[in-house]
Amino acid sequence: MDDFFVRKLDIETINKSLDLYQCTIGDVGCVVWDAALVLSKYLEVSCAKSPWLQGRKILELGAGVGCVGIVAACLGGDVIVTDLPEILPLLEKNISANFQQIEGTGGKISAQTLRWGDAENIKLLPKPDIILMADVIYYEESVEALVSTLLLLSDKNTTLILCHEKRQSEKQKEIFDAFYKRAKEHFKFSAVPPSEQHPDYCCQDFYLLKVSLLTI
């Protein structure tokens, strides 16, 4: 990961500008995906109405470059961004690059390795108030591990927010449908209305969903 390019992202409501390092060559976790921008901008506009992330314990799964988690920290969240071991150096680089933007907001952020389905390590994490996910449903073999991870991390008070791009590939549609069917056994889903999203980052090509644990 020696060859980088930078994407700028402005958080206009709090006058912050982020430098997000991406890899010129790498796997899916090495660039900022559009779903991360849609979710980040939703957090921005919703927090402009009410600072609901301030002081909340937030966990991002499949964080990649860390875009969503860094925005959440700038909005006052106590954030842990997680991904596979090979992604951690890029996550840590972006946290370091944007440390001054987070400083003074009341937010904080750290990065940890997390393999979905690894119950022993998942149980060591503090229970989050909020779980954030942007474009994490990509591989068929990860569906069951993701659902089991969400079950281990969630209780009746946990809010999960998922943003996912609706891809045209039949295989990708099948993978999301498999996740949705499996997750609905334990969670309820509700769409975030366009009126609550950022007007420039709101598109019918994305699911933006709030998810919570079903209660008996």
PDB file of C-alpha atoms in Angstrom:
ATOM      1  CA  MET A   1       0.000   0.000   0.000  1.00  0.00           C
ATOM      2  CA  ASP A   2       2.645   2.495  -1.087  1.00  0.00           C
ATOM      3  CA  ASP A   3       0.757   4.104  -3.981  1.00  0.00           C
ATOM      4  CA  PHE A   4      -2.034   6.427  -2.795  1.00  0.00           C
ATOM      5  CA  PHE A   5      -4.336   9.107  -4.077  1.00  0.00           C
ATOM      6  CA  VAL A   6      -6.446  11.415  -1.906  1.00  0.00           C
ATOM      7  CA  ARG A   7     -10.158  12.109  -2.063  1.00  0.00           C
ATOM      8  CA  LYS A   8     -11.427  15.234  -0.330  1.00  0.00           C
ATOM      9  CA  LEU A   9     -14.691  15.109   1.574  1.00  0.00           C
ATOM     10  CA  ASP A  10     -16.218  18.219   3.098  1.00  0.00           C
ATOM     11  CA  ILE A  11     -18.474  18.064   6.151  1.00  0.00           C
ATOM     12  CA  GLU A  12     -20.028  21.416   5.420  1.00  0.00           C
ATOM     13  CA  THR A  13     -22.309  21.688   8.438  1.00  0.00           C
ATOM     14  CA  ILE A  14     -19.316  21.743  10.823  1.00  0.00           C
ATOM     15  CA  ASN A  15     -16.786  23.301   8.425  1.00  0.00           C
ATOM     16  CA  LYS A  16     -14.463  20.282   8.271  1.00  0.00           C
ATOM     17  CA  SER A  17     -12.574  18.909   5.277  1.00  0.00           C
ATOM     18  CA  LEU A  18     -11.261  15.341   5.279  1.00  0.00           C
ATOM     19  CA  ASP A  19      -8.346  13.859   3.325  1.00  0.00           C
ATOM     20  CA  LEU A  20      -9.171  10.231   2.582  1.00  0.00           C
ATOM     21  CA  TYR A  21      -6.242   8.186   1.306  1.00  0.00           C
ATOM     22  CA  GLN A  22      -7.100   5.439  -1.177  1.00  0.00           C
ATOM     23  CA  CYS A  23      -4.916   2.828  -2.826  1.00  0.00           C
ATOM     24  CA  THR A  24      -4.289   2.951  -6.558  1.00  0.00           C
ATOM     25  CA  ILE A  25      -4.128  -0.849  -6.537  1.00  0.00           C
ATOM     26  CA  GLY A  26      -5.926  -3.036  -4.030  1.00  0.00           C
ATOM     27  CA  ASP A  27      -9.029  -4.968  -3.001  1.00  0.00           C
ATOM     28  CA  VAL A  28     -12.555  -3.635  -2.413  1.00  0.00           C
ATOM     29  CA  GLY A  29     -11.610  -2.109   0.963  1.00  0.00           C
ATOM     30  CA  CYS A  30      -9.025   0.298  -0.452  1.00  0.00           C
ATOM     31  CA  VAL A  31     -11.258   2.995  -1.972  1.00  0.00           C
ATOM     32  CA  VAL A  32     -14.172   5.204  -0.948  1.00  0.00           C
ATOM     33  CA  TRP A  33     -17.353   3.643  -2.291  1.00  0.00           C
ATOM     34  CA  ASP A  34     -20.414   5.740  -3.108  1.00  0.00           C
ATOM     35  CA  ALA A  35     -22.460   4.015  -0.391  1.00  0.00           C
ATOM     36  CA  ALA A  36     -19.992   5.363   2.184  1.00  0.00           C
ATOM     37  CA  LEU A  37     -20.608   8.894   0.900  1.00  0.00           C
ATOM     38  CA  VAL A  38     -24.391   8.471   1.015  1.00  0.00           C
ATOM     39  CA  LEU A  39     -24.225   7.189   4.602  1.00  0.00           C
ATOM     40  CA  SER A  40     -21.697   9.833   5.684  1.00  0.00           C
ATOM     41  CA  LYS A  41     -23.790  12.650   4.265  1.00  0.00           C
ATOM     42  CA  TYR A  42     -26.913  11.256   5.935  1.00  0.00           C
ATOM     43  CA  LEU A  43     -25.088  11.351   9.269  1.00  0.00           C
ATOM     44  CA  GLU A  44     -24.031  14.922   8.548  1.00  0.00           C
ATOM     45  CA  VAL A  45     -27.487  16.310   7.783  1.00  0.00           C
ATOM     46  CA  SER A  46     -29.220  14.353  10.545  1.00  0.00           C
ATOM     47  CA  CYS A  47     -26.699  15.586  13.133  1.00  0.00           C
ATOM     48  CA  ALA A  48     -27.222  19.159  11.929  1.00  0.00           C
ATOM     49  CA  LYS A  49     -30.827  18.808  13.129  1.00  0.00           C
ATOM     50  CA  SER A  50     -29.897  17.076  16.401  1.00  0.00           C
ATOM     51  CA  PRO A  51     -26.400  16.005  17.578  1.00  0.00           C
ATOM     52  CA  TRP A  52     -27.517  12.416  18.147  1.00  0.00           C
ATOM     53  CA  LEU A  53     -24.040  10.884  17.592  1.00  0.00           C
ATOM     54  CA  GLN A  54     -22.430  12.990  20.325  1.00  0.00           C
ATOM     55  CA  GLY A  55     -20.864  10.705  22.914  1.00  0.00           C
ATOM     56  CA  ARG A  56     -22.448   7.553  21.500  1.00  0.00           C
ATOM     57  CA  LYS A  57     -20.436   4.346  21.203  1.00  0.00           C
ATOM     58  CA  ILE A  58     -20.234   3.616  17.477  1.00  0.00           C
ATOM     59  CA  LEU A  59     -18.813   0.614  15.647  1.00  0.00           C
ATOM     60  CA  GLU A  60     -18.218   0.517  11.900  1.00  0.00           C
ATOM     61  CA  LEU A  61     -18.005  -2.884  10.242  1.00  0.00           C
ATOM     62  CA  GLY A  62     -16.014  -3.345   7.034  1.00  0.00           C
ATOM     63  CA  ALA A  63     -14.738   0.207   7.358  1.00  0.00           C
ATOM     64  CA  GLY A  64     -12.304   0.126   4.425  1.00  0.00           C
ATOM     65  CA  VAL A  65     -10.622   3.533   4.247  1.00  0.00           C
ATOM     66  CA  GLY A  66     -12.654   4.678   7.266  1.00  0.00           C
ATOM     67  CA  CYS A  67     -14.758   7.370   5.602  1.00  0.00           C
ATOM     68  CA  VAL A  68     -17.990   6.754   7.542  1.00  0.00           C
ATOM     69  CA  GLY A  69     -16.312   6.216  10.897  1.00  0.00           C
ATOM     70  CA  ILE A  70     -14.161   9.337  10.587  1.00  0.00           C
ATOM     71  CA  VAL A  71     -17.217  11.431   9.718  1.00  0.00           C
ATOM     72  CA  ALA A  72     -19.046   9.948  12.736  1.00  0.00           C
ATOM     73  CA  ALA A  73     -16.093  10.878  14.968  1.00  0.00           C
ATOM     74  CA  CYS A  74     -16.095  14.436  13.589  1.00  0.00           C
ATOM     75  CA  LEU A  75     -19.773  14.573  14.567  1.00  0.00           C
ATOM     76  CA  GLY A  76     -18.904  13.691  18.162  1.00  0.00           C
ATOM     77  CA  GLY A  77     -19.094   9.899  18.179  1.00  0.00           C
ATOM     78  CA  ASP A  78     -16.856   7.549  20.169  1.00  0.00           C
ATOM     79  CA  VAL A  79     -15.945   5.367  17.197  1.00  0.00           C
ATOM     80  CA  ILE A  80     -14.202   2.043  16.608  1.00  0.00           C
ATOM     81  CA  VAL A  81     -13.617   1.260  12.927  1.00  0.00           C
ATOM     82  CA  THR A  82     -12.999  -2.379  12.086  1.00  0.00           C
ATOM     83  CA  ASP A  83     -11.820  -4.433   9.144  1.00  0.00           C
ATOM     84  CA  LEU A  84      -9.484  -7.287   8.222  1.00  0.00           C
ATOM     85  CA  PRO A  85      -5.801  -7.156   9.256  1.00  0.00           C
ATOM     86  CA  GLU A  86      -4.574  -6.229   5.779  1.00  0.00           C
ATOM     87  CA  ILE A  87      -6.823  -3.118   5.757  1.00  0.00           C
ATOM     88  CA  LEU A  88      -5.727  -1.798   9.170  1.00  0.00           C
ATOM     89  CA  PRO A  89      -2.658   0.132   7.909  1.00  0.00           C
ATOM     90  CA  LEU A  90      -4.849   2.165   5.539  1.00  0.00           C
ATOM     91  CA  LEU A  91      -7.450   2.778   8.239  1.00  0.00           C
ATOM     92  CA  GLU A  92      -4.782   3.977  10.638  1.00  0.00           C
ATOM     93  CA  LYS A  93      -3.258   6.208   7.951  1.00  0.00           C
ATOM     94  CA  ASN A  94      -6.595   7.925   7.403  1.00  0.00           C
ATOM     95  CA  ILE A  95      -7.252   8.317  11.117  1.00  0.00           C
ATOM     96  CA  SER A  96      -3.851   9.965  11.489  1.00  0.00           C
ATOM     97  CA  ALA A  97      -4.386  12.189   8.431  1.00  0.00           C
ATOM     98  CA  ASN A  98      -7.664  13.502   9.841  1.00  0.00           C
ATOM     99  CA  PHE A  99      -6.802  13.650  13.530  1.00  0.00           C
ATOM    100  CA  GLN A 100      -6.854  17.462  13.616  1.00  0.00           C
ATOM    101  CA  GLN A 101     -10.324  17.511  12.062  1.00  0.00           C
ATOM    102  CA  ILE A 102     -11.640  15.246  14.831  1.00  0.00           C
ATOM    103  CA  GLU A 103      -9.817  17.092  17.611  1.00  0.00           C
ATOM    104  CA  GLY A 104     -12.068  19.478  19.503  1.00  0.00           C
ATOM    105  CA  THR A 105     -15.349  17.917  18.294  1.00  0.00           C
ATOM    106  CA  GLY A 106     -15.777  15.702  21.344  1.00  0.00           C
ATOM    107  CA  GLY A 107     -15.367  12.657  19.127  1.00  0.00           C
ATOM    108  CA  LYS A 108     -12.655  10.026  19.105  1.00  0.00           C
ATOM    109  CA  ILE A 109     -11.715   7.099  16.902  1.00  0.00           C
ATOM    110  CA  SER A 110      -9.573   3.968  16.911  1.00  0.00           C
ATOM    111  CA  ALA A 111      -9.101   1.036  14.537  1.00  0.00           C
ATOM    112  CA  GLN A 112      -9.258  -2.666  15.344  1.00  0.00           C
ATOM    113  CA  THR A 113      -9.054  -5.910  13.437  1.00  0.00           C
ATOM    114  CA  LEU A 114     -12.330  -7.814  13.342  1.00  0.00           C
ATOM    115  CA  ARG A 115     -13.148 -11.002  11.479  1.00  0.00           C
ATOM    116  CA  TRP A 116     -16.884 -11.490  11.183  1.00  0.00           C
ATOM    117  CA  GLY A 117     -18.114 -14.603  12.940  1.00  0.00           C
ATOM    118  CA  ASP A 118     -15.152 -14.698  15.335  1.00  0.00           C
ATOM    119  CA  ALA A 119     -17.301 -14.863  18.462  1.00  0.00           C
ATOM    120  CA  GLU A 120     -14.420 -14.865  20.921  1.00  0.00           C
ATOM    121  CA  ASN A 121     -13.004 -11.557  19.657  1.00  0.00           C
ATOM    122  CA  ILE A 122     -16.383  -9.976  18.985  1.00  0.00           C
ATOM    123  CA  LYS A 123     -17.352 -10.434  22.626  1.00  0.00           C
ATOM    124  CA  LEU A 124     -14.274  -8.433  23.662  1.00  0.00           C
ATOM    125  CA  LEU A 125     -15.617  -5.325  21.925  1.00  0.00           C
ATOM    126  CA  PRO A 126     -17.692  -2.845  23.942  1.00  0.00           C
ATOM    127  CA  LYS A 127     -21.380  -3.050  23.113  1.00  0.00           C
ATOM    128  CA  PRO A 128     -22.048  -0.272  20.590  1.00  0.00           C
ATOM    129  CA  ASP A 129     -25.033   2.040  20.652  1.00  0.00           C
ATOM    130  CA  ILE A 130     -24.813   2.339  16.872  1.00  0.00           C
ATOM    131  CA  ILE A 131     -23.433   0.019  14.178  1.00  0.00           C
ATOM    132  CA  LEU A 132     -22.606   1.531  10.775  1.00  0.00           C
ATOM    133  CA  MET A 133     -22.172  -0.439   7.550  1.00  0.00           C
ATOM    134  CA  ALA A 134     -21.545   0.843   4.007  1.00  0.00           C
ATOM    135  CA  ASP A 135     -21.376  -1.632   1.107  1.00  0.00           C
ATOM    136  CA  VAL A 136     -20.380  -4.579   3.268  1.00  0.00           C
ATOM    137  CA  ILE A 137     -22.570  -7.215   1.577  1.00  0.00           C
ATOM    138  CA  TYR A 138     -20.388  -8.240  -1.310  1.00  0.00           C
ATOM    139  CA  TYR A 139     -19.263 -11.854  -0.871  1.00  0.00           C
ATOM    140  CA  GLU A 140     -21.623 -14.820  -0.598  1.00  0.00           C
ATOM    141  CA  GLU A 141     -19.410 -16.591   1.942  1.00  0.00           C
ATOM    142  CA  SER A 142     -19.577 -13.614   4.331  1.00  0.00           C
ATOM    143  CA  VAL A 143     -23.380 -13.433   4.667  1.00  0.00           C
ATOM    144  CA  GLU A 144     -23.768 -15.870   7.558  1.00  0.00           C
ATOM    145  CA  ALA A 145     -20.714 -14.487   9.351  1.00  0.00           C
ATOM    146  CA  LEU A 146     -22.064 -10.924   9.085  1.00  0.00           C
ATOM    147  CA  VAL A 147     -25.476 -11.873  10.476  1.00  0.00           C
ATOM    148  CA  SER A 148     -23.921 -13.795  13.374  1.00  0.00           C
ATOM    149  CA  THR A 149     -21.640 -10.816  14.109  1.00  0.00           C
ATOM    150  CA  LEU A 150     -24.592  -8.418  14.185  1.00  0.00           C
ATOM    151  CA  LEU A 151     -26.427 -10.720  16.579  1.00  0.00           C
ATOM    152  CA  LEU A 152     -23.430 -10.855  18.921  1.00  0.00           C
ATOM    153  CA  LEU A 153     -23.036  -7.063  18.889  1.00  0.00           C
ATOM    154  CA  SER A 154     -26.694  -6.042  19.144  1.00  0.00           C
ATOM    155  CA  ASP A 155     -29.281  -5.764  21.840  1.00  0.00           C
ATOM    156  CA  LYS A 156     -32.715  -4.138  21.919  1.00  0.00           C
ATOM    157  CA  ASN A 157     -31.143  -0.667  22.252  1.00  0.00           C
ATOM    158  CA  THR A 158     -28.728  -0.952  19.308  1.00  0.00           C
ATOM    159  CA  THR A 159     -29.356   1.065  16.147  1.00  0.00           C
ATOM    160  CA  LEU A 160     -27.859  -0.337  12.944  1.00  0.00           C
ATOM    161  CA  ILE A 161     -27.607   1.777   9.798  1.00  0.00           C
ATOM    162  CA  LEU A 162     -26.861   0.078   6.505  1.00  0.00           C
ATOM    163  CA  CYS A 163     -26.172   1.686   3.132  1.00  0.00           C
ATOM    164  CA  HIS A 164     -25.883  -0.618   0.135  1.00  0.00           C
ATOM    165  CA  GLU A 165     -25.604   0.072  -3.572  1.00  0.00           C
ATOM    166  CA  LYS A 166     -28.117  -1.786  -5.741  1.00  0.00           C
ATOM    167  CA  ARG A 167     -25.833  -3.397  -8.301  1.00  0.00           C
ATOM    168  CA  GLN A 168     -26.998  -4.739 -11.661  1.00  0.00           C
ATOM    169  CA  SER A 169     -25.136  -8.033 -11.409  1.00  0.00           C
ATOM    170  CA  GLU A 170     -27.539 -10.923 -10.803  1.00  0.00           C
ATOM    171  CA  LYS A 171     -24.995 -12.509  -8.483  1.00  0.00           C
ATOM    172  CA  GLN A 172     -24.756  -9.373  -6.358  1.00  0.00           C
ATOM    173  CA  LYS A 173     -28.546  -9.135  -6.207  1.00  0.00           C
ATOM    174  CA  GLU A 174     -28.707 -12.738  -5.007  1.00  0.00           C
ATOM    175  CA  ILE A 175     -26.103 -12.081  -2.305  1.00  0.00           C
ATOM    176  CA  PHE A 176     -27.990  -9.063  -0.929  1.00  0.00           C
ATOM    177  CA  ASP A 177     -31.286 -10.961  -1.065  1.00  0.00           C
ATOM    178  CA  ALA A 178     -29.686 -13.838   0.850  1.00  0.00           C
ATOM    179  CA  PHE A 179     -28.455 -11.424   3.523  1.00  0.00           C
ATOM    180  CA  TYR A 180     -31.814  -9.676   3.752  1.00  0.00           C
ATOM    181  CA  LYS A 181     -33.744 -12.950   4.049  1.00  0.00           C
ATOM    182  CA  ARG A 182     -31.385 -14.291   6.725  1.00  0.00           C
ATOM    183  CA  ALA A 183     -31.195 -11.023   8.682  1.00  0.00           C
ATOM    184  CA  LYS A 184     -34.995 -10.586   8.696  1.00  0.00           C
ATOM    185  CA  GLU A 185     -35.223 -13.651  10.903  1.00  0.00           C
ATOM    186  CA  HIS A 186     -33.748 -11.526  13.706  1.00  0.00           C
ATOM    187  CA  PHE A 187     -33.940  -7.863  12.658  1.00  0.00           C
ATOM    188  CA  LYS A 188     -36.518  -5.409  11.348  1.00  0.00           C
ATOM    189  CA  PHE A 189     -35.644  -3.010   8.529  1.00  0.00           C
ATOM    190  CA  SER A 190     -36.996   0.439   7.727  1.00  0.00           C
ATOM    191  CA  ALA A 191     -35.954   2.716   4.880  1.00  0.00           C
ATOM    192  CA  VAL A 192     -34.628   6.196   5.624  1.00  0.00           C
ATOM    193  CA  PRO A 193     -36.919   8.564   3.683  1.00  0.00           C
ATOM    194  CA  PRO A 194     -35.283  10.722   0.976  1.00  0.00           C
ATOM    195  CA  SER A 195     -36.483  13.811   2.860  1.00  0.00           C
ATOM    196  CA  GLU A 196     -34.111  12.888   5.729  1.00  0.00           C
ATOM    197  CA  GLN A 197     -31.084  12.342   3.468  1.00  0.00           C
ATOM    198  CA  HIS A 198     -28.618  14.835   2.019  1.00  0.00           C
ATOM    199  CA  PRO A 199     -30.256  16.235  -1.138  1.00  0.00           C
ATOM    200  CA  ASP A 200     -27.086  15.832  -3.215  1.00  0.00           C
ATOM    201  CA  TYR A 201     -26.333  12.315  -1.910  1.00  0.00           C
ATOM    202  CA  CYS A 202     -29.742  10.704  -2.182  1.00  0.00           C
ATOM    203  CA  CYS A 203     -30.399   8.253  -4.988  1.00  0.00           C
ATOM    204  CA  GLN A 204     -32.769   5.378  -5.707  1.00  0.00           C
ATOM    205  CA  ASP A 205     -29.729   3.253  -6.606  1.00  0.00           C
ATOM    206  CA  PHE A 206     -28.956   2.813  -2.896  1.00  0.00           C
ATOM    207  CA  TYR A 207     -30.662   1.201   0.046  1.00  0.00           C
ATOM    208  CA  LEU A 208     -30.324   3.342   3.174  1.00  0.00           C
ATOM    209  CA  LEU A 209     -31.828   1.331   5.988  1.00  0.00           C
ATOM    210  CA  LYS A 210     -32.218   1.535   9.736  1.00  0.00           C
ATOM    211  CA  VAL A 211     -32.135  -1.884  11.343  1.00  0.00           C
ATOM    212  CA  SER A 212     -32.994  -3.033  14.846  1.00  0.00           C
ATOM    213  CA  LEU A 213     -33.255  -6.313  16.687  1.00  0.00           C
ATOM    214  CA  LEU A 214     -36.680  -7.931  16.744  1.00  0.00           C
ATOM    215  CA  THR A 215     -38.159  -8.129  20.220  1.00  0.00           C
ATOM    216  CA  ILE A 216     -40.619 -10.737  21.398  1.00  0.00           C
TER     217      ILE A 216
END
